[in-house]
Amino acid sequence: MNTAKLHTLLNSNAGIGAFFLRVPVGIILTAHGAQKLFGWFGGYGLEGTGQWMASIGLAPGFLMALLAGAAEFFGGLALILGLLTRPAALVSAFTMVAAIFSVHASNGLFMANNGYEFALSLLAATAALTALGGGRLALDNVIAAKLNAK
């Protein structure tokens, strides 16, 4: 990848607002990924999550649990740090689209019925971060500055 494309990927004029969006969204995604991958925070880990995913038709379940958990966990960590914000947010957004249509859509909007409102909120936030980038307080800026210095 040439430096112009990398600079475009990293550059963000979103200011401090992106920080206030990406950190809490990153924390939420990291925690949900940790549930799927490691069984932390009351989660079922890869084995249990994989069995559940297979039971709802997402096969192979273990692989789907690994992909969803990794996207959420590592994508969430990247958002917290503001590191490769746009790719991390984009992968997280696609993960939320998959969650909405494979798990929640048939239950309606509201969380009380296992609906899609929470996943839709995360989709909106991650889509916004894909467009905005990491903003002012992001590691992306440190990388971009080093690229510009060359």
Coordinates of C-alpha atoms in Angstrom, one line a residue:
M1 CA 0.0 0.0 0.0
N2 CA 1.5 3.3 -0.9
T3 CA 1.7 6.1 1.6
A4 CA -0.9 8.3 0.0
K5 CA -3.5 5.5 0.5
L6 CA -2.3 4.9 4.0
H7 CA -2.5 8.6 4.8
T8 CA -6.1 8.7 3.5
L9 CA -7.0 5.7 5.7
L10 CA -5.4 7.2 8.8
N11 CA -6.2 10.9 8.4
S12 CA -9.2 12.3 10.3
N13 CA -10.6 15.8 10.9
A14 CA -13.3 14.5 13.2
G15 CA -11.8 16.3 16.2
I16 CA -12.5 15.2 19.8
G17 CA -16.0 14.0 19.1
A18 CA -14.7 10.8 17.5
F19 CA -12.9 10.0 20.7
F20 CA -16.1 10.2 22.7
L21 CA -17.8 7.9 20.3
R22 CA -15.1 5.3 19.7
V23 CA -13.9 4.7 23.3
P24 CA -17.3 3.5 24.7
V25 CA -18.2 1.6 21.6
G26 CA -14.8 0.0 21.7
I27 CA -15.3 -1.0 25.3
I28 CA -18.7 -2.5 24.5
L29 CA -17.3 -4.4 21.5
T30 CA -14.3 -5.7 23.4
A31 CA -16.4 -7.0 26.2
H32 CA -18.8 -8.8 23.9
G33 CA -15.9 -10.3 22.0
A34 CA -14.3 -11.4 25.3
Q35 CA -17.6 -13.2 26.1
K36 CA -17.4 -15.1 22.8
L37 CA -13.7 -15.8 22.8
F38 CA -12.8 -16.4 26.4
G39 CA -16.0 -16.8 28.3
W40 CA -15.4 -13.6 30.3
F41 CA -18.2 -11.5 31.7
G42 CA -20.7 -14.3 31.8
G43 CA -20.0 -15.4 28.2
Y44 CA -19.9 -19.0 27.0
G45 CA -16.5 -19.0 25.3
L46 CA -15.7 -20.3 21.8
E47 CA -17.2 -23.8 22.4
G48 CA -20.5 -22.6 23.9
T49 CA -20.9 -19.7 21.5
G50 CA -20.0 -21.9 18.6
Q51 CA -22.6 -24.5 19.6
W52 CA -25.3 -21.8 19.8
M53 CA -24.3 -20.3 16.5
A54 CA -24.5 -23.7 14.8
S55 CA -28.0 -24.2 16.4
I56 CA -29.3 -21.0 14.7
G57 CA -27.9 -22.0 11.4
L58 CA -24.5 -20.2 11.4
A59 CA -22.2 -23.1 10.5
P60 CA -19.6 -24.0 11.2
G61 CA -20.4 -22.7 14.6
F62 CA -16.9 -22.7 16.1
L63 CA -15.5 -20.7 13.1
M64 CA -18.4 -18.2 13.2
A65 CA -17.9 -17.7 16.9
L66 CA -14.2 -17.2 16.3
L67 CA -14.8 -14.7 13.5
A68 CA -17.4 -12.7 15.4
G69 CA -15.5 -12.8 18.7
A70 CA -12.3 -11.7 17.1
A71 CA -14.0 -8.9 15.1
E72 CA -15.6 -7.6 18.3
F73 CA -12.6 -8.1 20.6
F74 CA -9.7 -6.9 18.5
G75 CA -11.9 -4.4 16.6
G76 CA -13.0 -3.0 19.9
L77 CA -9.4 -2.7 21.2
A78 CA -8.4 -0.9 18.0
L79 CA -11.3 1.5 18.4
I80 CA -10.3 2.3 22.0
L81 CA -6.8 3.1 20.9
G82 CA -7.8 4.8 17.7
L83 CA -5.5 2.4 15.8
L84 CA -6.6 1.6 12.2
T85 CA -9.9 3.1 13.2
R86 CA -11.6 2.9 9.8
P87 CA -10.9 -0.8 9.1
A88 CA -11.7 -1.8 12.7
A89 CA -15.0 0.1 12.6
L90 CA -15.9 -1.3 9.1
V91 CA -15.3 -4.9 10.3
S92 CA -17.4 -4.2 13.4
A93 CA -20.2 -2.6 11.3
F94 CA -20.3 -5.8 9.1
T95 CA -20.4 -7.9 12.2
M96 CA -23.4 -5.9 13.5
V97 CA -25.2 -6.3 10.2
A98 CA -24.7 -10.1 10.5
A99 CA -26.0 -10.0 14.1
I100 CA -29.0 -8.0 13.1
F101 CA -30.1 -10.3 10.2
S102 CA -29.1 -13.6 11.6
V103 CA -30.2 -13.2 15.3
H104 CA -32.2 -10.2 16.1
A105 CA -34.4 -9.0 13.1
S106 CA -37.1 -11.6 13.6
N107 CA -37.6 -10.4 17.2
G108 CA -38.5 -6.8 16.3
L109 CA -36.8 -3.6 17.4
F110 CA -36.7 -3.8 21.2
M111 CA -34.0 -5.4 23.3
A112 CA -36.6 -6.7 25.8
N113 CA -37.6 -9.2 23.0
N114 CA -34.0 -9.8 21.9
G115 CA -34.6 -7.3 19.1
Y116 CA -32.1 -5.4 17.1
E117 CA -32.0 -2.0 18.7
F118 CA -28.7 -2.5 20.5
A119 CA -27.0 -4.0 17.4
L120 CA -28.5 -1.2 15.3
S121 CA -27.0 1.4 17.7
L122 CA -23.6 -0.2 17.4
L123 CA -24.0 -0.4 13.6
A124 CA -24.7 3.3 13.5
A125 CA -21.7 4.2 15.7
T126 CA -19.3 2.0 13.8
A127 CA -20.6 3.2 10.4
A128 CA -20.0 6.8 11.6
L129 CA -16.5 5.9 12.8
T130 CA -15.8 4.3 9.4
A131 CA -16.6 7.6 7.8
L132 CA -15.1 9.9 10.4
G133 CA -11.9 8.1 11.3
G134 CA -10.3 8.1 14.8
G135 CA -10.4 11.9 15.3
R136 CA -8.0 14.0 17.2
L137 CA -6.9 11.6 20.0
A138 CA -6.1 8.5 18.0
L139 CA -3.0 6.5 17.4
D140 CA -3.8 6.8 13.7
N141 CA -2.5 10.4 14.0
V142 CA 0.8 9.3 15.4
I143 CA 1.3 6.9 12.5
A144 CA 0.2 9.5 9.9
A145 CA 2.6 12.0 11.4
K146 CA 5.5 9.6 11.1
L147 CA 4.5 8.8 7.5
N148 CA 4.4 12.6 6.7
A149 CA 7.9 13.1 8.2
K150 CA 9.4 10.7 5.7

